[in-house]
Short mmCIF file of C-alpha atoms in Angstrom, two decimals:
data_model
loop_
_atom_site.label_atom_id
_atom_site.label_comp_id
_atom_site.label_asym_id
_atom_site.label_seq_id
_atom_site.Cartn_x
_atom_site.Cartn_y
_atom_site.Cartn_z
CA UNK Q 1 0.00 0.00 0.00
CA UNK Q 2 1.22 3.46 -0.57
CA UNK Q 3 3.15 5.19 2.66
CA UNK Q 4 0.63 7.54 4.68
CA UNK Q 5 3.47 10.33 5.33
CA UNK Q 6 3.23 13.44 7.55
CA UNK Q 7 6.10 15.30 6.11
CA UNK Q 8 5.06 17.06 2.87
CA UNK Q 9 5.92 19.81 1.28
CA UNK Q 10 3.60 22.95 -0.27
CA UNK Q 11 6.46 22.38 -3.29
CA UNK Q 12 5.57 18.70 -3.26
CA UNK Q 13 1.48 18.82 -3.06
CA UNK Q 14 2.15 21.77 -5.34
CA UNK Q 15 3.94 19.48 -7.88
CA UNK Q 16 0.77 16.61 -7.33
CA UNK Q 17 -1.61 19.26 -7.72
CA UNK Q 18 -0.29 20.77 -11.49
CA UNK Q 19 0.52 17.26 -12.90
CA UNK Q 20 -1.41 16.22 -16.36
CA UNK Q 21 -5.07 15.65 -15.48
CA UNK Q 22 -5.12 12.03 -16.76
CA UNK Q 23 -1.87 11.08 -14.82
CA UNK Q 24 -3.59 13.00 -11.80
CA UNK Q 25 -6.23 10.93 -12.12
CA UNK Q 26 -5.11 8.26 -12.58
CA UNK Q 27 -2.50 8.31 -9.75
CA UNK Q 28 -5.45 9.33 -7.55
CA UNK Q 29 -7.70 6.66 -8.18
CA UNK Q 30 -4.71 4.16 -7.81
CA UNK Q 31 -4.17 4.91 -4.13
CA UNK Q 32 -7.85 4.98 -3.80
CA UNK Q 33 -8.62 1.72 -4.58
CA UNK Q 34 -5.79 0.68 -2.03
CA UNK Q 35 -7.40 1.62 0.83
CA UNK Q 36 -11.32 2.39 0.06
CA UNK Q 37 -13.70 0.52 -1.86
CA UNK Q 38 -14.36 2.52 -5.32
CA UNK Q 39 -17.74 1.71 -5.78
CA UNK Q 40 -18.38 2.50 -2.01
CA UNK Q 41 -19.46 6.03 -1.17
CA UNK Q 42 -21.11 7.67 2.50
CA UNK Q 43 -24.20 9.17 2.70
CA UNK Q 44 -24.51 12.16 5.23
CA UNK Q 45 -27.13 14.48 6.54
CA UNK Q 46 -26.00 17.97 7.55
CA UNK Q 47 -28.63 19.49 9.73
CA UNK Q 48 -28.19 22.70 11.42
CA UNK Q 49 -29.60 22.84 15.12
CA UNK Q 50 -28.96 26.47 15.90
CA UNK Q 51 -29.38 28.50 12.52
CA UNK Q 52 -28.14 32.45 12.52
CA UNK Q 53 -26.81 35.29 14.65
CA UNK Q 54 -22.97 33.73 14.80
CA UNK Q 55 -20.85 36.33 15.85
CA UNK Q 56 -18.09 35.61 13.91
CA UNK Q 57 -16.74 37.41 10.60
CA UNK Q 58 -15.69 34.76 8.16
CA UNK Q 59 -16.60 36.10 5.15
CA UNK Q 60 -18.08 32.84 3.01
CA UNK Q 61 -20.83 32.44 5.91
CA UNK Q 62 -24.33 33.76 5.53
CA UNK Q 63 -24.71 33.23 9.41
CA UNK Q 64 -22.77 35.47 10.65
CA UNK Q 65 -24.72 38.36 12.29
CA UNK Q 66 -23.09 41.17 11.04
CA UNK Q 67 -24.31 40.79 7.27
CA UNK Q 68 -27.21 40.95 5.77
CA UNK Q 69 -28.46 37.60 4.12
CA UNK Q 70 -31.64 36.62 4.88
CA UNK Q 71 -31.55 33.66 6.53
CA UNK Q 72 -34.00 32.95 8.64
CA UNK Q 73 -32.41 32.35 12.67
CA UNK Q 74 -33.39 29.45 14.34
CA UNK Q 75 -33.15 28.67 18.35
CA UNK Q 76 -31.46 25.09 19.22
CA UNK Q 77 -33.88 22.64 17.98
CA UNK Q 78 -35.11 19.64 20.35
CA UNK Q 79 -33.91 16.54 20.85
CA UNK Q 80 -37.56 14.73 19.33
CA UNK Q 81 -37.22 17.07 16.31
CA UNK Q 82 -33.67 16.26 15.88
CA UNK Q 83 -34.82 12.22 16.33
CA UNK Q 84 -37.34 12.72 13.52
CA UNK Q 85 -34.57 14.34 10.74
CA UNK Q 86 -32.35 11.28 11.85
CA UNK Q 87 -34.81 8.99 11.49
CA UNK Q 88 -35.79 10.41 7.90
CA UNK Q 89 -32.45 10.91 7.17
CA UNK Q 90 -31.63 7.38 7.68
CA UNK Q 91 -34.55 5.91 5.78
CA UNK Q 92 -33.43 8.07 2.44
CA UNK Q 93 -29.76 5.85 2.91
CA UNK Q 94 -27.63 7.83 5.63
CA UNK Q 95 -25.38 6.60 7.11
CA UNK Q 96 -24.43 9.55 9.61
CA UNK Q 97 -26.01 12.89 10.78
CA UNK Q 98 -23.93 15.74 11.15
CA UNK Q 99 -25.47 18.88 13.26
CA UNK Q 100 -23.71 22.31 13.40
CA UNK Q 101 -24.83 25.07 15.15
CA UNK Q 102 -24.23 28.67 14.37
CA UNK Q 103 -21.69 28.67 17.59
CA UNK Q 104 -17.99 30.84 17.97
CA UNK Q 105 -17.46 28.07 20.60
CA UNK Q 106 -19.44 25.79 23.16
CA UNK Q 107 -20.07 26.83 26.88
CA UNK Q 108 -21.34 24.65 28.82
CA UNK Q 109 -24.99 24.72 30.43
CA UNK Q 110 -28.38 23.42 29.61
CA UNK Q 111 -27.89 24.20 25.72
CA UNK Q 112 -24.90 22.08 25.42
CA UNK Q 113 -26.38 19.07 27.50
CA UNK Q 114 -29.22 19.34 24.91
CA UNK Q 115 -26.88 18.48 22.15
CA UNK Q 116 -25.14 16.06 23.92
CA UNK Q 117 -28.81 14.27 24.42
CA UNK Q 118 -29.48 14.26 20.88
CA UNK Q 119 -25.53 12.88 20.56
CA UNK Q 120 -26.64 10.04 22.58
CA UNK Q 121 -30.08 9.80 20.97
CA UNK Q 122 -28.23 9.40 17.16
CA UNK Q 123 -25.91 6.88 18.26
CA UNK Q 124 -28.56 5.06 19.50
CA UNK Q 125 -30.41 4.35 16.26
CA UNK Q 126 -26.83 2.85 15.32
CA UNK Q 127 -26.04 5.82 13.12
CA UNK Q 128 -22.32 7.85 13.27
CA UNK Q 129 -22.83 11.35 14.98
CA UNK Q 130 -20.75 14.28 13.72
CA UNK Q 131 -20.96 17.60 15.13
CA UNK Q 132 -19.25 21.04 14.55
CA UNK Q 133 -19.95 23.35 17.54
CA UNK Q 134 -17.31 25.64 16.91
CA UNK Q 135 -14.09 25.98 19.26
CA UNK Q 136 -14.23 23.04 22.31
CA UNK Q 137 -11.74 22.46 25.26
CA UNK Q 138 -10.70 18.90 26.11
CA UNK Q 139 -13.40 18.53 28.81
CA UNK Q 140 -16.01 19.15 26.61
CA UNK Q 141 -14.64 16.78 23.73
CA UNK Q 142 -14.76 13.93 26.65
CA UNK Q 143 -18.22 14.91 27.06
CA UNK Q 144 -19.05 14.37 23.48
CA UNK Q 145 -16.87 11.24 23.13
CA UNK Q 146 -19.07 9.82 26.24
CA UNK Q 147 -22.49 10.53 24.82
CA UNK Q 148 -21.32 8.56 22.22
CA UNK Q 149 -20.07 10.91 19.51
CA UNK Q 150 -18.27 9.23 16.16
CA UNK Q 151 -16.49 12.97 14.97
CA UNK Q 152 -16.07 16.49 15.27
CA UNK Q 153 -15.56 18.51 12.74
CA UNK Q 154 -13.50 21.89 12.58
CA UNK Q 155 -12.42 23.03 9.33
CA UNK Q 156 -8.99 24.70 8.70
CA UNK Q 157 -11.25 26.50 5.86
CA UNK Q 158 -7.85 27.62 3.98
CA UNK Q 159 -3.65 27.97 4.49
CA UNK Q 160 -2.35 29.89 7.47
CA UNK Q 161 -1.24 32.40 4.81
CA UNK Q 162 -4.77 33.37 3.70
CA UNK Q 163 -6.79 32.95 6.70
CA UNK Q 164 -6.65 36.30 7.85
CA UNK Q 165 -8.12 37.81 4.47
CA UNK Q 166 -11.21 35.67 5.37
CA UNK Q 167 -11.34 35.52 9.12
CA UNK Q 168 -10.83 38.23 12.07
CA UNK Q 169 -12.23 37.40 14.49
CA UNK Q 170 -10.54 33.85 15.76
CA UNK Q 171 -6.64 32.37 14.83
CA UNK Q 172 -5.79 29.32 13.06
CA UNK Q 173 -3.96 28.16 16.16
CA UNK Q 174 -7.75 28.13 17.65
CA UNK Q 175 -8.63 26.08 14.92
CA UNK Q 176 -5.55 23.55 15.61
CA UNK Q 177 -6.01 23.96 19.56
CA UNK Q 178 -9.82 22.76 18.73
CA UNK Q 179 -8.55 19.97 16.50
CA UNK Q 180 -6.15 18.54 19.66
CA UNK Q 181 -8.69 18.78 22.48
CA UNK Q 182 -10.83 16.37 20.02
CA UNK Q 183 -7.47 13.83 19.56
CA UNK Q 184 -7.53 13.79 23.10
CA UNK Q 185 -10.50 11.73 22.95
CA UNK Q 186 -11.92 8.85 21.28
CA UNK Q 187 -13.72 11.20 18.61
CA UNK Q 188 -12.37 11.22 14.96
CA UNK Q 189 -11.26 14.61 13.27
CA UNK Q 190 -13.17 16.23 10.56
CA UNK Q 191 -11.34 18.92 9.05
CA UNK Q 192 -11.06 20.40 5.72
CA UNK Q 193 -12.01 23.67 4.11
CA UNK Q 194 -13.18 25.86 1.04
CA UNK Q 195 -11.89 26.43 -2.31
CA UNK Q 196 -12.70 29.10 -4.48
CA UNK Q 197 -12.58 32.39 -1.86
CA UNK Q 198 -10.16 33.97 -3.94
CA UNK Q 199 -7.40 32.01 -2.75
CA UNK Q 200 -4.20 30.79 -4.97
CA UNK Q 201 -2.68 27.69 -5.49
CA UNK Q 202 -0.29 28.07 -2.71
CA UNK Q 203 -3.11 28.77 -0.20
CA UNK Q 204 -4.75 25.10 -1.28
CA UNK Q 205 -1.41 23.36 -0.98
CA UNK Q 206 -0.83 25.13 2.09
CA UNK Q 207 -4.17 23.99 3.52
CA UNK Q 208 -3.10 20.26 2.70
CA UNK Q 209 -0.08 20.79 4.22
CA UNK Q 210 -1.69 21.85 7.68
CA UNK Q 211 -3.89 18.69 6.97
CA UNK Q 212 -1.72 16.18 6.01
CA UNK Q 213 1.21 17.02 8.71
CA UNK Q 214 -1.36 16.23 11.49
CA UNK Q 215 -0.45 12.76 12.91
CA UNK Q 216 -2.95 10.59 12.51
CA UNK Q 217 -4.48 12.79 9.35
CA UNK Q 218 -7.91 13.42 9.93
CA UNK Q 219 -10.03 10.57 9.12
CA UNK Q 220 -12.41 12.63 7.50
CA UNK Q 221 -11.50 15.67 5.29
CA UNK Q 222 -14.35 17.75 3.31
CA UNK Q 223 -13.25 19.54 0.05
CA UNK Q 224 -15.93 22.20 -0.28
CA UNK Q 225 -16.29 24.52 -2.56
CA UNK Q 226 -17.63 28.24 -2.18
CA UNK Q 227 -21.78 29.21 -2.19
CA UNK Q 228 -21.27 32.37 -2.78
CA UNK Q 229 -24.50 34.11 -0.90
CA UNK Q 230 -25.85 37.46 -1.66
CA UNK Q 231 -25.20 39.81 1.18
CA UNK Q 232 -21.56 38.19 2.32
CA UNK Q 233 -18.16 39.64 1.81
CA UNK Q 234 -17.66 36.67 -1.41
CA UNK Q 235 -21.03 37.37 -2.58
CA UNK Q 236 -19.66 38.66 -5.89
CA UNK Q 237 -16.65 35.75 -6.42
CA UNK Q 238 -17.53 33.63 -9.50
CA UNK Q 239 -18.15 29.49 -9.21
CA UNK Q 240 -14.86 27.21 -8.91
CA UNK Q 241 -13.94 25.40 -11.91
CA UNK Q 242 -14.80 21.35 -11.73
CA UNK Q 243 -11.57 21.15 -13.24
CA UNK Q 244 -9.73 22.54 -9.65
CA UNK Q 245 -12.55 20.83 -7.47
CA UNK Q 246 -11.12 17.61 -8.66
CA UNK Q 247 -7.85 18.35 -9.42
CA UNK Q 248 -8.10 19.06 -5.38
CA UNK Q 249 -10.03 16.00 -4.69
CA UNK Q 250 -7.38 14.00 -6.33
CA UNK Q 251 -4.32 15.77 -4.24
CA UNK Q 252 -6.27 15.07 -1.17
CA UNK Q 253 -6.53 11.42 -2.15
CA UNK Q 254 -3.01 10.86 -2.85
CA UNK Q 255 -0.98 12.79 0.31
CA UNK Q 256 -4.33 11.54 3.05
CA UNK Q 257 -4.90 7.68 1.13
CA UNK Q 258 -6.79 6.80 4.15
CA UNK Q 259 -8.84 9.69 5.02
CA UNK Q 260 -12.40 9.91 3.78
CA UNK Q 261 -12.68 12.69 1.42
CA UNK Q 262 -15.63 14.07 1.37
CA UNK Q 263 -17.23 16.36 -1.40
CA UNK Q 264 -19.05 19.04 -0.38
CA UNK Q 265 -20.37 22.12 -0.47
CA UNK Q 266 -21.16 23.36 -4.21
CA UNK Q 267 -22.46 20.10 -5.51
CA UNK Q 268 -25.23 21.95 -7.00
CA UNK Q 269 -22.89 24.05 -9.59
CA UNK Q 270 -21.69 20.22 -10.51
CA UNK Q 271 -23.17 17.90 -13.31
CA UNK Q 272 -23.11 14.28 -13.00
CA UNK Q 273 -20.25 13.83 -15.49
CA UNK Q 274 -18.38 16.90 -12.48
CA UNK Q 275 -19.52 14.63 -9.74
CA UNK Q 276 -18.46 11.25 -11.16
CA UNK Q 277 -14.89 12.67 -11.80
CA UNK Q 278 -14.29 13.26 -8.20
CA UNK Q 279 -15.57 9.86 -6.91
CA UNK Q 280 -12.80 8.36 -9.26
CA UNK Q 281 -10.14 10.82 -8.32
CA UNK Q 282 -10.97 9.74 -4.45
CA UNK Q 283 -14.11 11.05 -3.07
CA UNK Q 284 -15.73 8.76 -0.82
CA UNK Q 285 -18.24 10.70 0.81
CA UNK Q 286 -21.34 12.87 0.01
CA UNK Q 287 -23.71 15.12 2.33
CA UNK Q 288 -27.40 14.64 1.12
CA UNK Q 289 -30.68 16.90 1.73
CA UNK Q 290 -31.81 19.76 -0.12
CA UNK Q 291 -29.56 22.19 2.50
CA UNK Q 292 -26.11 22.16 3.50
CA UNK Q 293 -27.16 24.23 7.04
CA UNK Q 294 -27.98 26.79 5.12
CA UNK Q 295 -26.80 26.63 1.07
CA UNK Q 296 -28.96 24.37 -1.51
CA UNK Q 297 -27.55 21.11 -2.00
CA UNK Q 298 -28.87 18.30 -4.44
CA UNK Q 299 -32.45 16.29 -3.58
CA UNK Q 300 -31.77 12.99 -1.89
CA UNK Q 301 -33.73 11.62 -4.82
CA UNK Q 302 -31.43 12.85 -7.52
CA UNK Q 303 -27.88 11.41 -5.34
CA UNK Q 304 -29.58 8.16 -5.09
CA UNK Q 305 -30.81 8.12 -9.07
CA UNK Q 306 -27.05 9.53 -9.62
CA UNK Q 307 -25.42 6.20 -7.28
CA UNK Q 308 -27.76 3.99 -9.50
CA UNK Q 309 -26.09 5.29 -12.42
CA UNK Q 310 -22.76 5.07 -11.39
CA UNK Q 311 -23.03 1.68 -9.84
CA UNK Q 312 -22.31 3.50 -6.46
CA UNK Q 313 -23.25 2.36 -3.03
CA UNK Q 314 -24.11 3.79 0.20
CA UNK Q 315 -21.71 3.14 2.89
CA UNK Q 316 -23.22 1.47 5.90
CA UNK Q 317 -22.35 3.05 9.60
CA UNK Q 318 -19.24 2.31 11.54
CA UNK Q 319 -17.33 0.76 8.49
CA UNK Q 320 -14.17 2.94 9.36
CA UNK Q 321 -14.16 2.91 13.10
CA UNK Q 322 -16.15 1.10 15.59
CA UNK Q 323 -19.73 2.49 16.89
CA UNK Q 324 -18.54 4.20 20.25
CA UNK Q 325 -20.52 3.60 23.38
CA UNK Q 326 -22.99 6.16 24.75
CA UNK Q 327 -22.72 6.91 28.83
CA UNK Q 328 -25.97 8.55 30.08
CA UNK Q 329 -25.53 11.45 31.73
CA UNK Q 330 -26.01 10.24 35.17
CA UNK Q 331 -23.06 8.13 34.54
CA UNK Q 332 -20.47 10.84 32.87
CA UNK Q 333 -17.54 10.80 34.51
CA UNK Q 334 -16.80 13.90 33.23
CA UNK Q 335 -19.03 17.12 34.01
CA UNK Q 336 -19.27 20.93 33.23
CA UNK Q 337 -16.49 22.99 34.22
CA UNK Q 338 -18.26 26.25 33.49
CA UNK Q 339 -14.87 26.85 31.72
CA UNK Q 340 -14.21 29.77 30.22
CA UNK Q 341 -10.87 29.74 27.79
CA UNK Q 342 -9.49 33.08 26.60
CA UNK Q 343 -10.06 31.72 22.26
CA UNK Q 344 -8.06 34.43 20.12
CA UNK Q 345 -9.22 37.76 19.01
CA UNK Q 346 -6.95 39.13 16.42
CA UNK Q 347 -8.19 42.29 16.04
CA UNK Q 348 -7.59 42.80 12.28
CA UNK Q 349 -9.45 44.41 10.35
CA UNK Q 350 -10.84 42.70 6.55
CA UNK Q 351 -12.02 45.87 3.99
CA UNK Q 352 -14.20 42.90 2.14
CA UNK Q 353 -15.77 42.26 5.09
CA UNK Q 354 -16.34 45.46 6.85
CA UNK Q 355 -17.73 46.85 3.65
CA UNK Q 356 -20.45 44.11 3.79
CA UNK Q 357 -20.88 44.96 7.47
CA UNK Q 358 -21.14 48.11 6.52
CA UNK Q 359 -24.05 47.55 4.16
CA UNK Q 360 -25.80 45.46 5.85
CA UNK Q 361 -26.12 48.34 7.90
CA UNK Q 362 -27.42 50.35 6.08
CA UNK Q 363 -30.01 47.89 4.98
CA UNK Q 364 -31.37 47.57 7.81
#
């Protein structure tokens, strides 16, 4: 099997990244079928449990308070409406649910025991619980892990380089800080990020580098690629090629072999053909559902008419990594802290950003 290495270089992914498309491909789909069944591919649910009013800046999110974008804010949901989208979700061929709520980090109290309820109510129906929550400590990852959560996910979003044209208001060292409380449980990492914010080469490569340097690599890593939303900072930045979706895809494959990559946001700018390049070049994972929290995303109906097609097949639960065991909370053996860590404010400013602040504004 091909070495999983933790060493390489931007020059080196850089070099993967540029080769001849066929030879990428090719190359890519190689390692693949080392380590992953081809014709294999996850089925996810995203749902989002707290919708709006984030009060962070990043400037790809229509959440985030400060602009104006029309979505519609949401209060946590409950732990029997979160049962019933599992339960759908799992009759239309998911395998896992992933919630995210519009959070700069958790604090602990009765909202957070709520989520780690429905945590313990997912597992339960022997389905793999994801959730992304923001910035966590390592008490709070424990408390996840016992309630019987499968991952965590915490995008790097883009290189070290470029993250502060997107994002003021938090550090990338938060981001890796996050991504270490979670290895200090039994939870798996979810991390990837976007493509298509404007970024260059360098800033991808450098965002695989960050990735692929982590040891383990995350077991899961999504490859998104920008919504751009009316009313955010990249409202006006035009759709990412398919050509450097999979050309990305395919890197990812090659320098993570046993990660799941996941394709993600922007499957709705993608035909079939698009789509079908990327499961050969490596990706191994869909989300399904007509939102991605809060950007369109394909019908169920149309992935499962596009698997048929392709001869694809959803992945059944706890294929990767073992179902993890849920402790009731009576049981934990780890409670709330009522911590309180000091997450980075870097206090740079974004013009992209305040300008859409600034409008938004005025809007209202």
């Amino acid at each position: 099997m091909s070495e999983v290495r933790h060493n390489w270089t931007k020059q080196e992914i850089l070099d993967i990244y540029n080769k001849p498309f066929m030879e990428l491909l090719y190359e890519a789909a190689t390692v693949h079928r080392e380590y992953h069944d081809p014709n294999t591919v996850q089925v996810s649910t995203l749902l989002s449990i707290k919708t709006g009013g984030c009060p962070e800046d990043c400037g790809y999110c229509p959440q985030a308070a400060r602009y104006h974008t029309n979505v519609e804010g949401n209060d946590l949901m409950s732990v029997s409406q979160v049962k019933a989208q599992a339960l759908r979700a799992k009759s239309s061929g998911s395998s896992r649910v992933c919630m995210g709520a519009a959070w700069r980090n958790v604090k602990d109290g009765p909202e957070f025991d709520q989520v780690l309820e429905m945590v313990r109510t997912i597992n339960k129906l022997d389905m793999e619980v994801c959730c992304t929550l923001g910035m966590i400590t390592e008490n709070q990852a424990q408390r996840l892990a016992e309630a019987g959560l499968y991952a965590y996910n915490h995008n790097l979003d883009t290189s070290e380089d470029y993250y502060k044209d997107v994002i003021s208001t938090r550090a990338f060292k938060d981001r890796l800080d996050t991504i270490d409380n979670v290895r200090k449980s039994n939870v798996t990492v979810c991390s990837g990020g976007i493509i298509g914010m404007g970024e260059a080469l360098e800033d991808r490569a450098g965002m695989l580098v960050a990735l692929s340097t982590l040891d383990p690599q995350p077991e899961s890593v999504p490859i998104n690629a920008l919504v751009a939303v009316e009313g955010t900072p990249m409202a006006d930045l035009p759709p990412i090629p398919i050509w450097d979706m999979v050309r990305m895809v395919a890197t990812t494959r090659i320098i993570m072999p046993q990660t799941q990559v996941r394709l993600s946001a922007g499957r709705t700018q993608m035909s079939r053909e698009g789509q079908a390049m990327c499961f050969f070049a490596g990706a191994n994972s869909i989300f399904a559902g007509d939102k991605l929290l809060t950007t369109p995303n394909p019908d169920v109906n149309e992935d499962m008419e596009m698997f048929k097609l392709l001869g694809l097949n959803p992945q059944k639960p706890f294929t990767k990594v073992s179902q993890p065991k849920t402790v009731e909370a009576e049981e934990s053996q780890f409670q709330a802290k009522g911590e309180k860590p000091k997450w980075t404010r870097p206090g740079h400013t974004i013009d992209r950003n305040e300008a859409a602040k600034k409008k938004a504004n005025l809007a209202e």
